[in-house]
PDB file of C-alpha atoms in Angstrom:
ATOM      1  CA  MET A   1     -66.163  80.850 -90.747  1.00  0.00           C
ATOM      2  CA  ILE A   2     -68.760  78.786 -88.861  1.00  0.00           C
ATOM      3  CA  CYS A   3     -70.280  77.521 -92.092  1.00  0.00           C
ATOM      4  CA  HIS A   4     -66.827  76.655 -93.400  1.00  0.00           C
ATOM      5  CA  LEU A   5     -66.131  74.728 -90.187  1.00  0.00           C
ATOM      6  CA  ILE A   6     -69.420  72.841 -90.509  1.00  0.00           C
ATOM      7  CA  CYS A   7     -68.573  71.908 -94.102  1.00  0.00           C
ATOM      8  CA  ILE A   8     -65.228  70.521 -92.942  1.00  0.00           C
ATOM      9  CA  LEU A   9     -66.688  68.554 -90.033  1.00  0.00           C
ATOM     10  CA  VAL A  10     -69.396  66.886 -92.149  1.00  0.00           C
ATOM     11  CA  TYR A  11     -67.242  66.121 -95.198  1.00  0.00           C
ATOM     12  CA  ASP A  12     -69.073  68.477 -97.565  1.00  0.00           C
ATOM     13  CA  GLN A  13     -66.402  69.237-100.189  1.00  0.00           C
ATOM     14  CA  ILE A  14     -68.882  71.024-102.502  1.00  0.00           C
ATOM     15  CA  CYS A  15     -69.887  73.466 -99.752  1.00  0.00           C
ATOM     16  CA  ASN A  16     -66.232  73.883 -98.772  1.00  0.00           C
ATOM     17  CA  ASP A  17     -65.251  74.627-102.383  1.00  0.00           C
ATOM     18  CA  ALA A  18     -68.096  77.127-102.770  1.00  0.00           C
ATOM     19  CA  LEU A  19     -67.081  78.965 -99.599  1.00  0.00           C
ATOM     20  CA  ASN A  20     -63.419  78.981-100.603  1.00  0.00           C
ATOM     21  CA  SER A  21     -64.278  80.482-104.004  1.00  0.00           C
ATOM     22  CA  LYS A  22     -66.239  83.428-102.550  1.00  0.00           C
ATOM     23  CA  ASP A  23     -64.562  86.712-103.315  1.00  0.00           C
ATOM     24  CA  ASP A  24     -66.631  88.883-100.980  1.00  0.00           C
ATOM     25  CA  GLY A  25     -65.047  87.452 -97.809  1.00  0.00           C
ATOM     26  CA  SER A  26     -68.415  86.804 -96.202  1.00  0.00           C
ATOM     27  CA  SER A  27     -68.520  84.296 -93.370  1.00  0.00           C
ATOM     28  CA  THR A  28     -72.102  83.153 -93.796  1.00  0.00           C
ATOM     29  CA  CYS A  29     -73.393  80.214 -95.753  1.00  0.00           C
ATOM     30  CA  GLY A  30     -75.897  82.352 -97.586  1.00  0.00           C
ATOM     31  CA  SER A  31     -77.958  80.074 -99.798  1.00  0.00           C
ATOM     32  CA  GLN A  32     -75.307  77.343 -99.754  1.00  0.00           C
ATOM     33  CA  GLU A  33     -76.891  74.137 -98.510  1.00  0.00           C
ATOM     34  CA  VAL A  34     -74.678  71.907 -96.396  1.00  0.00           C
ATOM     35  CA  VAL A  35     -74.937  68.318 -97.588  1.00  0.00           C
ATOM     36  CA  ILE A  36     -73.622  65.793 -95.112  1.00  0.00           C
ATOM     37  CA  ASP A  37     -71.577  62.931 -96.512  1.00  0.00           C
ATOM     38  CA  TRP A  38     -73.101  60.472 -94.068  1.00  0.00           C
ATOM     39  CA  PHE A  39     -70.819  57.537 -94.844  1.00  0.00           C
ATOM     40  CA  ASN A  40     -67.542  59.405 -94.338  1.00  0.00           C
ATOM     41  CA  THR A  41     -68.878  61.401 -91.414  1.00  0.00           C
ATOM     42  CA  LEU A  42     -70.120  58.333 -89.546  1.00  0.00           C
ATOM     43  CA  LEU A  43     -67.036  56.256 -90.396  1.00  0.00           C
ATOM     44  CA  ASN A  44     -64.566  58.888 -89.225  1.00  0.00           C
ATOM     45  CA  TYR A  45     -66.400  59.843 -86.036  1.00  0.00           C
ATOM     46  CA  ALA A  46     -66.893  56.146 -85.214  1.00  0.00           C
ATOM     47  CA  LEU A  47     -63.130  55.673 -85.611  1.00  0.00           C
ATOM     48  CA  ILE A  48     -62.483  58.608 -83.276  1.00  0.00           C
ATOM     49  CA  ILE A  49     -64.789  57.116 -80.640  1.00  0.00           C
ATOM     50  CA  ALA A  50     -63.338  53.616 -81.087  1.00  0.00           C
ATOM     51  CA  ASN A  51     -59.763  54.882 -80.800  1.00  0.00           C
ATOM     52  CA  ALA A  52     -60.608  56.950 -77.719  1.00  0.00           C
ATOM     53  CA  ALA A  53     -62.207  53.922 -76.044  1.00  0.00           C
ATOM     54  CA  ALA A  54     -59.287  51.655 -76.926  1.00  0.00           C
ATOM     55  CA  ILE A  55     -56.768  54.207 -75.630  1.00  0.00           C
ATOM     56  CA  VAL A  56     -58.635  54.583 -72.340  1.00  0.00           C
ATOM     57  CA  LEU A  57     -58.836  50.805 -71.957  1.00  0.00           C
ATOM     58  CA  SER A  58     -55.200  50.239 -72.889  1.00  0.00           C
ATOM     59  CA  ILE A  59     -53.522  52.565 -70.408  1.00  0.00           C
ATOM     60  CA  PRO A  60     -51.988  50.219 -67.815  1.00  0.00           C
ATOM     61  CA  GLY A  61     -51.418  52.781 -65.087  1.00  0.00           C
ATOM     62  CA  GLN A  62     -50.699  56.461 -64.681  1.00  0.00           C
ATOM     63  CA  HIS A  63     -47.954  55.799 -62.097  1.00  0.00           C
ATOM     64  CA  ASN A  64     -45.737  54.274 -64.778  1.00  0.00           C
ATOM     65  CA  PRO A  65     -43.127  56.877 -65.879  1.00  0.00           C
ATOM     66  CA  ALA A  66     -43.318  55.634 -69.461  1.00  0.00           C
ATOM     67  CA  ILE A  67     -47.053  56.371 -69.803  1.00  0.00           C
ATOM     68  CA  PRO A  68     -48.148  59.967 -70.537  1.00  0.00           C
ATOM     69  CA  THR A  69     -50.388  61.625 -67.954  1.00  0.00           C
ATOM     70  CA  ARG A  70     -54.053  62.222 -68.702  1.00  0.00           C
ATOM     71  CA  PHE A  71     -53.340  65.942 -68.814  1.00  0.00           C
ATOM     72  CA  ALA A  72     -50.615  65.416 -71.448  1.00  0.00           C
ATOM     73  CA  THR A  73     -52.963  63.132 -73.365  1.00  0.00           C
ATOM     74  CA  HIS A  74     -55.660  65.828 -73.410  1.00  0.00           C
ATOM     75  CA  ILE A  75     -53.161  68.509 -74.458  1.00  0.00           C
ATOM     76  CA  CYS A  76     -51.940  66.307 -77.324  1.00  0.00           C
ATOM     77  CA  LEU A  77     -55.520  65.588 -78.433  1.00  0.00           C
ATOM     78  CA  ALA A  78     -56.350  69.309 -78.347  1.00  0.00           C
ATOM     79  CA  PHE A  79     -53.236  69.991 -80.430  1.00  0.00           C
ATOM     80  CA  VAL A  80     -54.258  67.375 -83.015  1.00  0.00           C
ATOM     81  CA  ILE A  81     -57.797  68.765 -83.254  1.00  0.00           C
ATOM     82  CA  ALA A  82     -56.467  72.303 -83.663  1.00  0.00           C
ATOM     83  CA  PHE A  83     -53.971  71.052 -86.245  1.00  0.00           C
ATOM     84  CA  GLN A  84     -56.716  69.280 -88.256  1.00  0.00           C
ATOM     85  CA  LEU A  85     -59.020  72.294 -88.227  1.00  0.00           C
ATOM     86  CA  SER A  86     -56.213  74.761 -89.021  1.00  0.00           C
ATOM     87  CA  LEU A  87     -55.062  72.548 -91.852  1.00  0.00           C
ATOM     88  CA  CYS A  88     -58.522  72.502 -93.418  1.00  0.00           C
ATOM     89  CA  LEU A  89     -59.477  76.114 -92.663  1.00  0.00           C
ATOM     90  CA  PHE A  90     -56.271  77.934 -93.521  1.00  0.00           C
ATOM     91  CA  ILE A  91     -53.657  75.768 -95.240  1.00  0.00           C
ATOM     92  CA  VAL A  92     -55.096  73.031 -97.466  1.00  0.00           C
ATOM     93  CA  ASP A  93     -58.490  72.801 -99.115  1.00  0.00           C
ATOM     94  CA  CYS A  94     -59.645  69.688 -97.273  1.00  0.00           C
ATOM     95  CA  VAL A  95     -62.584  68.366 -95.327  1.00  0.00           C
ATOM     96  CA  GLY A  96     -62.884  65.809 -92.570  1.00  0.00           C
ATOM     97  CA  VAL A  97     -61.363  64.647 -89.331  1.00  0.00           C
ATOM     98  CA  SER A  98     -59.214  61.721 -90.445  1.00  0.00           C
ATOM     99  CA  ILE A  99     -56.008  63.307 -89.146  1.00  0.00           C
ATOM    100  CA  ILE A 100     -57.529  63.114 -85.669  1.00  0.00           C
ATOM    101  CA  TRP A 101     -58.299  59.395 -85.684  1.00  0.00           C
ATOM    102  CA  CYS A 102     -55.052  58.581 -87.501  1.00  0.00           C
ATOM    103  CA  SER A 103     -53.001  60.339 -84.816  1.00  0.00           C
ATOM    104  CA  MET A 104     -55.072  58.561 -82.162  1.00  0.00           C
ATOM    105  CA  PHE A 105     -54.187  55.329 -83.983  1.00  0.00           C
ATOM    106  CA  GLY A 106     -50.486  56.169 -83.616  1.00  0.00           C
ATOM    107  CA  TRP A 107     -51.023  56.909 -79.922  1.00  0.00           C
ATOM    108  CA  LEU A 108     -52.853  53.571 -79.499  1.00  0.00           C
ATOM    109  CA  LEU A 109     -50.003  51.704 -81.188  1.00  0.00           C
ATOM    110  CA  MET A 110     -47.633  53.192 -78.630  1.00  0.00           C
ATOM    111  CA  CYS A 111     -49.937  52.156 -75.801  1.00  0.00           C
ATOM    112  CA  MET A 112     -49.848  48.603 -77.142  1.00  0.00           C
ATOM    113  CA  ARG A 113     -46.169  48.313 -77.958  1.00  0.00           C
ATOM    114  CA  ILE A 114     -43.751  45.861 -76.443  1.00  0.00           C
ATOM    115  CA  SER A 115     -40.278  47.261 -76.076  1.00  0.00           C
ATOM    116  CA  PRO A 116     -37.634  44.612 -75.335  1.00  0.00           C
ATOM    117  CA  SER A 117     -35.096  47.250 -74.284  1.00  0.00           C
ATOM    118  CA  SER A 118     -37.398  48.682 -71.648  1.00  0.00           C
ATOM    119  CA  SER A 119     -39.615  45.748 -70.749  1.00  0.00           C
ATOM    120  CA  ALA A 120     -39.040  46.343 -67.046  1.00  0.00           C
ATOM    121  CA  ARG A 121     -40.461  49.886 -67.326  1.00  0.00           C
ATOM    122  CA  ILE A 122     -43.120  49.463 -69.966  1.00  0.00           C
ATOM    123  CA  GLN A 123     -45.770  46.814 -70.044  1.00  0.00           C
ATOM    124  CA  SER A 124     -47.858  46.174 -73.103  1.00  0.00           C
ATOM    125  CA  ILE A 125     -51.606  45.989 -73.243  1.00  0.00           C
ATOM    126  CA  THR A 126     -51.383  42.226 -73.616  1.00  0.00           C
ATOM    127  CA  THR A 127     -49.862  41.819 -70.143  1.00  0.00           C
ATOM    128  CA  THR A 128     -51.596  44.570 -68.188  1.00  0.00           C
ATOM    129  CA  THR A 129     -55.214  44.380 -69.259  1.00  0.00           C
ATOM    130  CA  THR A 130     -57.880  41.755 -69.524  1.00  0.00           C
ATOM    131  CA  PRO A 131     -58.206  39.746 -72.737  1.00  0.00           C
ATOM    132  CA  ALA A 132     -61.408  41.659 -73.560  1.00  0.00           C
ATOM    133  CA  LYS A 133     -59.596  45.020 -73.394  1.00  0.00           C
ATOM    134  CA  SER A 134     -56.750  43.622 -75.460  1.00  0.00           C
ATOM    135  CA  THR A 135     -59.235  42.390 -78.054  1.00  0.00           C
ATOM    136  CA  VAL A 136     -60.860  45.829 -78.224  1.00  0.00           C
ATOM    137  CA  ALA A 137     -57.508  47.491 -78.921  1.00  0.00           C
ATOM    138  CA  ARG A 138     -56.539  44.920 -81.558  1.00  0.00           C
ATOM    139  CA  THR A 139     -59.933  45.272 -83.230  1.00  0.00           C
ATOM    140  CA  VAL A 140     -59.580  49.051 -83.361  1.00  0.00           C
ATOM    141  CA  VAL A 141     -56.095  48.691 -84.868  1.00  0.00           C
ATOM    142  CA  LEU A 142     -57.543  46.454 -87.582  1.00  0.00           C
ATOM    143  CA  LEU A 143     -60.372  48.939 -88.217  1.00  0.00           C
ATOM    144  CA  ASP A 144     -57.867  51.794 -88.482  1.00  0.00           C
ATOM    145  CA  CYS A 145     -55.685  49.841 -90.900  1.00  0.00           C
ATOM    146  CA  GLY A 146     -58.742  48.901 -92.935  1.00  0.00           C
ATOM    147  CA  ALA A 147     -59.888  52.516 -93.119  1.00  0.00           C
ATOM    148  CA  ILE A 148     -56.445  53.699 -94.236  1.00  0.00           C
ATOM    149  CA  VAL A 149     -56.389  51.037 -96.961  1.00  0.00           C
ATOM    150  CA  PHE A 150     -59.983  51.885 -97.944  1.00  0.00           C
ATOM    151  CA  TYR A 151     -59.137  55.559 -98.335  1.00  0.00           C
ATOM    152  CA  ALA A 152     -55.866  54.691-100.103  1.00  0.00           C
ATOM    153  CA  VAL A 153     -57.885  52.913-102.783  1.00  0.00           C
ATOM    154  CA  LEU A 154     -60.631  55.528-102.929  1.00  0.00           C
ATOM    155  CA  LEU A 155     -58.804  58.858-102.607  1.00  0.00           C
ATOM    156  CA  GLU A 156     -55.751  60.564-104.043  1.00  0.00           C
ATOM    157  CA  ILE A 157     -52.298  59.569-102.817  1.00  0.00           C
ATOM    158  CA  ILE A 158     -51.956  62.800-100.848  1.00  0.00           C
ATOM    159  CA  SER A 159     -54.698  61.586 -98.499  1.00  0.00           C
ATOM    160  CA  THR A 160     -52.820  58.354 -97.801  1.00  0.00           C
ATOM    161  CA  ILE A 161     -49.629  60.299 -97.175  1.00  0.00           C
ATOM    162  CA  ALA A 162     -51.543  62.571 -94.768  1.00  0.00           C
ATOM    163  CA  HIS A 163     -53.028  59.572 -92.967  1.00  0.00           C
ATOM    164  CA  CYS A 164     -49.630  57.887 -92.570  1.00  0.00           C
ATOM    165  CA  LEU A 165     -47.999  61.110 -91.392  1.00  0.00           C
ATOM    166  CA  ALA A 166     -50.806  61.573 -88.860  1.00  0.00           C
ATOM    167  CA  VAL A 167     -50.102  58.094 -87.460  1.00  0.00           C
ATOM    168  CA  VAL A 168     -46.455  59.117 -87.125  1.00  0.00           C
ATOM    169  CA  MET A 169     -47.568  62.363 -85.462  1.00  0.00           C
ATOM    170  CA  GLY A 170     -49.508  60.319 -82.881  1.00  0.00           C
ATOM    171  CA  VAL A 171     -46.412  58.227 -82.152  1.00  0.00           C
ATOM    172  CA  VAL A 172     -44.208  61.317 -81.842  1.00  0.00           C
ATOM    173  CA  LEU A 173     -46.697  63.073 -79.558  1.00  0.00           C
ATOM    174  CA  TRP A 174     -46.914  59.972 -77.358  1.00  0.00           C
ATOM    175  CA  LYS A 175     -43.124  59.772 -77.132  1.00  0.00           C
ATOM    176  CA  ALA A 176     -42.860  63.492 -76.330  1.00  0.00           C
ATOM    177  CA  ALA A 177     -45.567  63.299 -73.671  1.00  0.00           C
ATOM    178  CA  SER A 178     -44.087  60.195 -72.053  1.00  0.00           C
ATOM    179  CA  TRP A 179     -40.568  61.650 -72.248  1.00  0.00           C
ATOM    180  CA  SER A 180     -41.650  64.859 -70.541  1.00  0.00           C
ATOM    181  CA  LYS A 181     -43.338  62.854 -67.772  1.00  0.00           C
ATOM    182  CA  GLY A 182     -40.167  60.798 -67.288  1.00  0.00           C
ATOM    183  CA  GLN A 183     -38.086  63.976 -67.123  1.00  0.00           C
ATOM    184  CA  HIS A 184     -40.444  65.456 -64.535  1.00  0.00           C
ATOM    185  CA  ILE A 185     -40.234  62.318 -62.352  1.00  0.00           C
ATOM    186  CA  GLN A 186     -36.412  62.262 -62.622  1.00  0.00           C
ATOM    187  CA  GLN A 187     -36.240  65.875 -61.454  1.00  0.00           C
ATOM    188  CA  GLN A 188     -38.324  65.009 -58.370  1.00  0.00           C
ATOM    189  CA  ASP A 189     -35.917  62.199 -57.370  1.00  0.00           C
TER     190      ASP A 189
END
């Protein structure tokens, strides 16, 4: 199981395939050498770090009822990580962590949004942060879009569908977390 997890986290599809084809049910790597796909590993982990930094910089204030709490943010991130690993370990023969950064991308988009119907409650990153922080978030959004397009050209269509659905998952998780915070504040009033 540990070897399988390592293969997933370092984008080694050959190792992953070899472990999935074992009939003896062993959980060790045996003589299977793990070969790190450095480009995909570095790209995807860099996107995770960039998205995390942009999200931290883009949160205008925890007192705002429309912004999820840090605790809710951590719970949602833990859910996404567990979802990605469960998907690759038990459901689909996949490797990587792109679902994680794609859902973080969706979360970041929600942090940056401007909602005309609720502009009194929700402020966008462009009005609540410094221009440097706003530039960081916009740059990360462009990097995320570029990576999705890059993988859309390079990989099968199912990967692009998964990436787009993960962005939607990030948006939905953000909405659920901010909704639950708003409900909690309303109950206190």
